[in-house]
mmCIF file of C-alpha atoms in Angstrom:
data_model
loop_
_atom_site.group_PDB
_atom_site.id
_atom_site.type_symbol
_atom_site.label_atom_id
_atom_site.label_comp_id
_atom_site.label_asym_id
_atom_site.label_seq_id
_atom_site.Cartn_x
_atom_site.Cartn_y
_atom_site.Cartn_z
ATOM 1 C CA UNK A 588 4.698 19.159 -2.135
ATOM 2 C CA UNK A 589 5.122 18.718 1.356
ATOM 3 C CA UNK A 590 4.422 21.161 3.542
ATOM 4 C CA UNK A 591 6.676 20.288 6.589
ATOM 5 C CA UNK A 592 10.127 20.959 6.778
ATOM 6 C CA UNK A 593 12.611 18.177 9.121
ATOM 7 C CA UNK A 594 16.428 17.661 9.524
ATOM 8 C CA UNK A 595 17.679 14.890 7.163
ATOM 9 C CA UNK A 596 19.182 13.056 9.834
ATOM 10 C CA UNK A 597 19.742 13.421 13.686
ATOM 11 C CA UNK A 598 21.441 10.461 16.009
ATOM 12 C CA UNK A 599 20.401 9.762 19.367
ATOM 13 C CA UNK A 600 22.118 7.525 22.324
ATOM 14 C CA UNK A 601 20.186 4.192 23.138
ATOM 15 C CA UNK A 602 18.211 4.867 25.951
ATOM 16 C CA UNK A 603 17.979 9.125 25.659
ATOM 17 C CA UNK A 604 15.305 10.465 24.433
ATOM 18 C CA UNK A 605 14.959 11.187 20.962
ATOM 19 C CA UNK A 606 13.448 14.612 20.101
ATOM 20 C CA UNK A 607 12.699 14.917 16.329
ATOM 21 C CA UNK A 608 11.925 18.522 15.406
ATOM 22 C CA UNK A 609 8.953 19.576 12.851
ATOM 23 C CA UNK A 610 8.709 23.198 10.941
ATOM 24 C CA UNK A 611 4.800 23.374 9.313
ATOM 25 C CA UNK A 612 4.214 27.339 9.265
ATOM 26 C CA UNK A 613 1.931 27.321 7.105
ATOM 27 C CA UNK A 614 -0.443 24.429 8.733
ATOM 28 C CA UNK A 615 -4.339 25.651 8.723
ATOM 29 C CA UNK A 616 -6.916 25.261 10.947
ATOM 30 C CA UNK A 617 -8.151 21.899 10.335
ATOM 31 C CA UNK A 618 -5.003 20.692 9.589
ATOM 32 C CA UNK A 619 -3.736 17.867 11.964
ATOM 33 C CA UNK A 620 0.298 17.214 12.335
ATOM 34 C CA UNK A 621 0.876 13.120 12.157
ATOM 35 C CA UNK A 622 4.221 11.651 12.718
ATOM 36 C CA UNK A 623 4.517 8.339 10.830
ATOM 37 C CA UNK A 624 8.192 6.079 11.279
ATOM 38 C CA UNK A 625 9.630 3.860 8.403
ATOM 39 C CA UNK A 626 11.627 1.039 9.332
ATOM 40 C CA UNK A 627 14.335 0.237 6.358
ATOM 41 C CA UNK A 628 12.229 -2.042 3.925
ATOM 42 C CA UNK A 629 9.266 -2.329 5.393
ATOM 43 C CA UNK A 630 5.831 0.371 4.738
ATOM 44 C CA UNK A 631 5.238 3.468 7.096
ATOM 45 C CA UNK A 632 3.807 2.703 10.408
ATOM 46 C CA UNK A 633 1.535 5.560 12.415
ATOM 47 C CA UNK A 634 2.921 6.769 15.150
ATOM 48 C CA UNK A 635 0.773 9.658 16.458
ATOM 49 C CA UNK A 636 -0.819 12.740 15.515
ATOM 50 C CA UNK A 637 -2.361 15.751 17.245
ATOM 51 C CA UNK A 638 -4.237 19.375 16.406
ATOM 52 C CA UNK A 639 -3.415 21.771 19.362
ATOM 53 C CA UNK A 640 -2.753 19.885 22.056
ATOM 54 C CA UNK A 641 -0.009 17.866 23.195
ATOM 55 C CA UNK A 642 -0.370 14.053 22.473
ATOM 56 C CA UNK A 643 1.159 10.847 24.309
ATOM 57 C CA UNK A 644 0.532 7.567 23.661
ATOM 58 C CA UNK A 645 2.716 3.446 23.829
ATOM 59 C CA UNK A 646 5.324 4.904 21.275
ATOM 60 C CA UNK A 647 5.980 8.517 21.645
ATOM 61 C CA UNK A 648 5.030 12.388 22.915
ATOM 62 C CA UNK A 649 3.898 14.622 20.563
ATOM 63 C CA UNK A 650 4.356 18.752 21.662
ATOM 64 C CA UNK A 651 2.880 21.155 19.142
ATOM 65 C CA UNK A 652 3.720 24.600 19.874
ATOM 66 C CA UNK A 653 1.086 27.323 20.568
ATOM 67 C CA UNK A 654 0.729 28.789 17.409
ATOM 68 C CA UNK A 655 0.749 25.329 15.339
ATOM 69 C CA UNK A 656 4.063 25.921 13.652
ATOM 70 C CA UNK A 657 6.311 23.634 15.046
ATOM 71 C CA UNK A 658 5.865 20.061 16.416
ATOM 72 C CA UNK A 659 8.434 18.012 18.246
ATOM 73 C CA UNK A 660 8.344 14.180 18.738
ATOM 74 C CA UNK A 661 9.325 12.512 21.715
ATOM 75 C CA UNK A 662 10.743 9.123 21.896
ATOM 76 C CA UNK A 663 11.122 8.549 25.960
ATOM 77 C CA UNK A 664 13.681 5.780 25.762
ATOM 78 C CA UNK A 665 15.167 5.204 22.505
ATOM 79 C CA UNK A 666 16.001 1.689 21.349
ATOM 80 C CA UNK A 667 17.997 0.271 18.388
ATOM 81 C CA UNK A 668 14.934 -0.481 17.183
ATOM 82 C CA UNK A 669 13.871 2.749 16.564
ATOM 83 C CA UNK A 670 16.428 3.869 13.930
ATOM 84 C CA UNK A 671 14.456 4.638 11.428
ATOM 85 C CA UNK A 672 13.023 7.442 8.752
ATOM 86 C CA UNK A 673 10.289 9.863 10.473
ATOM 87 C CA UNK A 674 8.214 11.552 8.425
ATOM 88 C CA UNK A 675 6.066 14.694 9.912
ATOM 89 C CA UNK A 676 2.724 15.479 7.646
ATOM 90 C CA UNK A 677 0.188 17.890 8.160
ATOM 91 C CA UNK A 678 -3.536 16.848 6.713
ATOM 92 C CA UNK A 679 -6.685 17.948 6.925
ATOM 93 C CA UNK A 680 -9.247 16.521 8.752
ATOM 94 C CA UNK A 681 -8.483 13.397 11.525
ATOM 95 C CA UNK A 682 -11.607 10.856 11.284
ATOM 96 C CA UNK A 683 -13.954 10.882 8.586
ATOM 97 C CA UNK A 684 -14.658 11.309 5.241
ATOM 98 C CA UNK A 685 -12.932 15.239 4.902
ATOM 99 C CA UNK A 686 -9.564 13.398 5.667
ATOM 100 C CA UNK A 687 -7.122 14.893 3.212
ATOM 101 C CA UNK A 688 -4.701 12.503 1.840
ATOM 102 C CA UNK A 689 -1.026 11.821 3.445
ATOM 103 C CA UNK A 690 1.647 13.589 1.831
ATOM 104 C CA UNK A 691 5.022 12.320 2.892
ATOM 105 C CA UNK A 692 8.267 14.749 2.565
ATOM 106 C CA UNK A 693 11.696 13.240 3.072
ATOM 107 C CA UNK A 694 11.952 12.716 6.517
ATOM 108 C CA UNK A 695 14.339 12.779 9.326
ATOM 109 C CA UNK A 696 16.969 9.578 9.221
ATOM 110 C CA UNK A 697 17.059 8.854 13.180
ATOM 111 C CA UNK A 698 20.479 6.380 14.097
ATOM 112 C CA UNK A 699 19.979 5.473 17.686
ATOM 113 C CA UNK A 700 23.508 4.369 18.394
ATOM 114 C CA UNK A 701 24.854 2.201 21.708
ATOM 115 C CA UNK B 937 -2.916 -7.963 14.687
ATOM 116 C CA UNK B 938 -4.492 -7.432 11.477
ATOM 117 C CA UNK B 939 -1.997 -6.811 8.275
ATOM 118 C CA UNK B 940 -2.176 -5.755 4.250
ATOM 119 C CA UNK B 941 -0.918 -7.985 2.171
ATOM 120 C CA UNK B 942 0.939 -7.849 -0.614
ATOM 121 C CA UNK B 943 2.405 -9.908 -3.477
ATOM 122 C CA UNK B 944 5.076 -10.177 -4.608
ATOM 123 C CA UNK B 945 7.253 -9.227 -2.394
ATOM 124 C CA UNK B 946 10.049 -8.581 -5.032
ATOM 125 C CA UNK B 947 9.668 -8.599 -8.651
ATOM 126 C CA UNK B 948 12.139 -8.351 -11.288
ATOM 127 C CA UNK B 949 10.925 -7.364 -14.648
ATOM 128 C CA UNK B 950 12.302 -6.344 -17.933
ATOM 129 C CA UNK B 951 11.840 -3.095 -19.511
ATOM 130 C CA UNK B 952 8.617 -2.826 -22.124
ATOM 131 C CA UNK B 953 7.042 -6.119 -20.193
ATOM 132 C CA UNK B 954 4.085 -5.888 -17.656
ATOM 133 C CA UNK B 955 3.685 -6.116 -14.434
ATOM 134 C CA UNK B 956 0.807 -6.179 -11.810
ATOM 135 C CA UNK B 957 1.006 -6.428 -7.972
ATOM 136 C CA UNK B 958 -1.779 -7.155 -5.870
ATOM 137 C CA UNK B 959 -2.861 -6.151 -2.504
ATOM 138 C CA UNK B 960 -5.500 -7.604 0.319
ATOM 139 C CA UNK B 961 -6.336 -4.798 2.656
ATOM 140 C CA UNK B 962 -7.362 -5.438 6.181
ATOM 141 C CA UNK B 963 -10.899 -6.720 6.339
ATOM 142 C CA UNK B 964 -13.765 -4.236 6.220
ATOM 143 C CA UNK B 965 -11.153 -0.946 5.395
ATOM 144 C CA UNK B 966 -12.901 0.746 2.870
ATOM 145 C CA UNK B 967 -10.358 2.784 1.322
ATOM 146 C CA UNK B 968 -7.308 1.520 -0.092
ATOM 147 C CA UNK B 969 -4.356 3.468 -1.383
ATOM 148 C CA UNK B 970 -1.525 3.388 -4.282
ATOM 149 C CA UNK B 971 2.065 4.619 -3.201
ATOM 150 C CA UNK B 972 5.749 4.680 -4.869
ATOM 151 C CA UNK B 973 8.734 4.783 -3.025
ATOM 152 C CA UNK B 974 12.040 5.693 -4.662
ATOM 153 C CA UNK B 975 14.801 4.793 -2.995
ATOM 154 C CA UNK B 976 15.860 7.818 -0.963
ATOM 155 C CA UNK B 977 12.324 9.424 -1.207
ATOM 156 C CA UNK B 978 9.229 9.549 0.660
ATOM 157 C CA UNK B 979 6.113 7.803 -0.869
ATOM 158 C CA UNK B 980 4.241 9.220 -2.887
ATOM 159 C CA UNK B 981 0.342 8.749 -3.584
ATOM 160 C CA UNK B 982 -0.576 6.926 -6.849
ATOM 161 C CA UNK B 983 -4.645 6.323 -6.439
ATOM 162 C CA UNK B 984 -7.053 6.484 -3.262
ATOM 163 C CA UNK B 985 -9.723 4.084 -3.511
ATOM 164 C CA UNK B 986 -13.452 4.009 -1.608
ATOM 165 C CA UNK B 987 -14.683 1.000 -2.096
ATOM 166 C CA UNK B 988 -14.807 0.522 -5.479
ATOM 167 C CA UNK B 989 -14.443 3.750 -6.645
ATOM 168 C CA UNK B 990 -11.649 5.891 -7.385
ATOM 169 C CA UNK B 991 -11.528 9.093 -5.635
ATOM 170 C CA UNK B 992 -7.984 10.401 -6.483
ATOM 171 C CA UNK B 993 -5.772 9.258 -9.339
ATOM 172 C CA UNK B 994 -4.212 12.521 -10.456
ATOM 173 C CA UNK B 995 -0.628 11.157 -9.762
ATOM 174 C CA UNK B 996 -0.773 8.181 -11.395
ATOM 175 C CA UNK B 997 0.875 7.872 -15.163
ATOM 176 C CA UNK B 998 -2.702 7.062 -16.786
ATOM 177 C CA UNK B 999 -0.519 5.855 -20.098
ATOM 178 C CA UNK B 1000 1.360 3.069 -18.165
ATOM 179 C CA UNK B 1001 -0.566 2.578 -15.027
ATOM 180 C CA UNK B 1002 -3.702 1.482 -14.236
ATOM 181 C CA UNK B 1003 -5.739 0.096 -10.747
ATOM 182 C CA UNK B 1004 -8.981 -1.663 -9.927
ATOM 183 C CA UNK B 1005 -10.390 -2.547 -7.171
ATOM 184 C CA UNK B 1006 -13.711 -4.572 -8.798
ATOM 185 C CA UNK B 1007 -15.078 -5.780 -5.610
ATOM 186 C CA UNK B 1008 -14.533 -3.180 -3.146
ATOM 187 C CA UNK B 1009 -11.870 -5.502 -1.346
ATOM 188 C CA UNK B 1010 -8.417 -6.572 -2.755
ATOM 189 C CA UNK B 1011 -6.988 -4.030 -5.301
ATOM 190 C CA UNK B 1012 -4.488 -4.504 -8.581
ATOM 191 C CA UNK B 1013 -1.920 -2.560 -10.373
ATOM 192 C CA UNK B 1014 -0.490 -2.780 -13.019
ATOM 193 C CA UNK B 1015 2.060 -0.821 -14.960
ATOM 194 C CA UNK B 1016 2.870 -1.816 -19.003
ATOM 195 C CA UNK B 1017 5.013 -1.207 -20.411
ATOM 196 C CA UNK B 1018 7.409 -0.918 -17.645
ATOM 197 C CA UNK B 1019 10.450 1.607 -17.930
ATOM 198 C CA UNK B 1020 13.377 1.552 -15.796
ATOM 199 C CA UNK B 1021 12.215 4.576 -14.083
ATOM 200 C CA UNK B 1022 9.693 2.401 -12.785
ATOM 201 C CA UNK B 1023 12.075 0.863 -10.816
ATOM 202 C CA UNK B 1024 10.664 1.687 -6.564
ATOM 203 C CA UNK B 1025 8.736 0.350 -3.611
ATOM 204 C CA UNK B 1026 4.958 0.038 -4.578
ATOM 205 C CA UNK B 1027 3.207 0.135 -1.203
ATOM 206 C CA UNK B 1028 -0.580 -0.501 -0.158
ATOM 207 C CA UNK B 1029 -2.335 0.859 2.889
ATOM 208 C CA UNK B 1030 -6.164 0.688 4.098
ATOM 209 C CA UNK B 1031 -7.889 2.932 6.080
ATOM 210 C CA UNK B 1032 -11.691 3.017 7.972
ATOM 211 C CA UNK B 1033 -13.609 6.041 8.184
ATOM 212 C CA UNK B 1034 -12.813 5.583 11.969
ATOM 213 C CA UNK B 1035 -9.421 5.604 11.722
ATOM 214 C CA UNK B 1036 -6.975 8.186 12.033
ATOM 215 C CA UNK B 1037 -3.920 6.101 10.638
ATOM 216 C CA UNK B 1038 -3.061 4.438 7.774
ATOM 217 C CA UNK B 1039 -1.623 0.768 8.056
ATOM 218 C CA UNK B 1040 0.706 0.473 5.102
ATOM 219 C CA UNK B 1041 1.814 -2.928 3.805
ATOM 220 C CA UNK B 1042 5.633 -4.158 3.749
ATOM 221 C CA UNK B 1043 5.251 -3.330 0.141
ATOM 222 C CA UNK B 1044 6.660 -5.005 -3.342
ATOM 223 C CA UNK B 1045 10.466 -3.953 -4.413
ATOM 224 C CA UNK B 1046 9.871 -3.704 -8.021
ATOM 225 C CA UNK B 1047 13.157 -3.042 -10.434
ATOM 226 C CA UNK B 1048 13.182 -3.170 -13.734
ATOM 227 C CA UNK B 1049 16.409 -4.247 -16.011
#
């Protein structure tokens, strides 16, 4: 099961910023939080993903709270392009052989609207 | 930018017949994974390959399903007989050891009648 909790769905106006919220209380220690987007019919595309510290990169912001049980990600500028499923997963390791596998929940349904 | 391919892209099938779809990850990824996607659902992990090798296949339906991946590159699976429960997105991704991401395929749309 996953082990993240999101909203089903959230909208957001074209050109706000998006802020998609992420519950993973019980995340360990060498767990890393990875946000990956699904376009309708097409496969999951990475987005980002982060241990402790904040994370920012082309596509988005990634806050993780203090103690590791919340994440939020940050879409600067949303598009129309960006509506989309989200899907928040925790998973061990980050490079390397101990990489635990991805396990996907349901996601959030983002509608960026004009 | 460098893709995984898959084919088909849609396949419609009968119930009891078999199917296979096949995937080409991105050039020197050595593991390759399995998902379903139900409509409405997340995906879900069918088999994790390295290399050759199968390192997880605990999800997948061992009486219908099977995967190989003979030469450590492109990957098969098939499912026979098919049921209409079958009926999802079967999506391939490839990963390096360096990589932190997955890159997923745009998957095949199999539904069975």
């Amino acid at each position: 099961d996953a082990k993240t909790t999101q909203p089903p769905s959230m909208d957001c106006a074209e050109g706000r910023a998006a802020n998609l919220p992420c519950n993973h209380s019980t995340i360990s220690g060498n767990e890393y939080v990875y946000w990956y987007r699904q376009i309708h019919s097409q496969g999951p595309q990475y987005i980002i993903h982060g241990l402790k510290n904040n994370e920012t990169n082309e596509m988005a912001s990634l806050i993780i709270t203090e103690d590791r049980k919340s994440s939020t990600l940050i879409l600067p500028h949303a598009t129309l392009r960006d509506t989309a499923v989200y899907y928040c997963i925790v998973r061990v390791g980050s490079y390397g052989g101990s990489q635990g596998n991805l396990i996907f929940g349901k996601g959030t349904k983002l509608s960026v609207k004009p | 930018e460098a893709e995984v391919a898959q084919s088909p892209r849609y396949k419609i099938t009968e119930k009891s017949q078999a199917v296979a779809f096949w995937c080409d990850p991105i050039s020197g990824h050595a593991t390759l994974y399995w998902y379903r996607q139900i409509l409405g659902q997340g995906p879900e992990l069918l088999v994790q390959f390295q290399d050759e090798s199968v390192v997880d296949d605990s999800q997948l339906p061992k009486d219908r399903f099977s995967a190989e991946r003979l030469k450590g590159v492109d990957s098969t699976l098939k499912i026979q007989p098919a049921e209409l429960g079958d009926s999802a997105m079967y999506l391939c991704a490839s990963s390096t050891y360096l990589e932190a991401g997955y890159t997923f395929g745009s998957g095949t749309r199999l539904t069975v009648v």
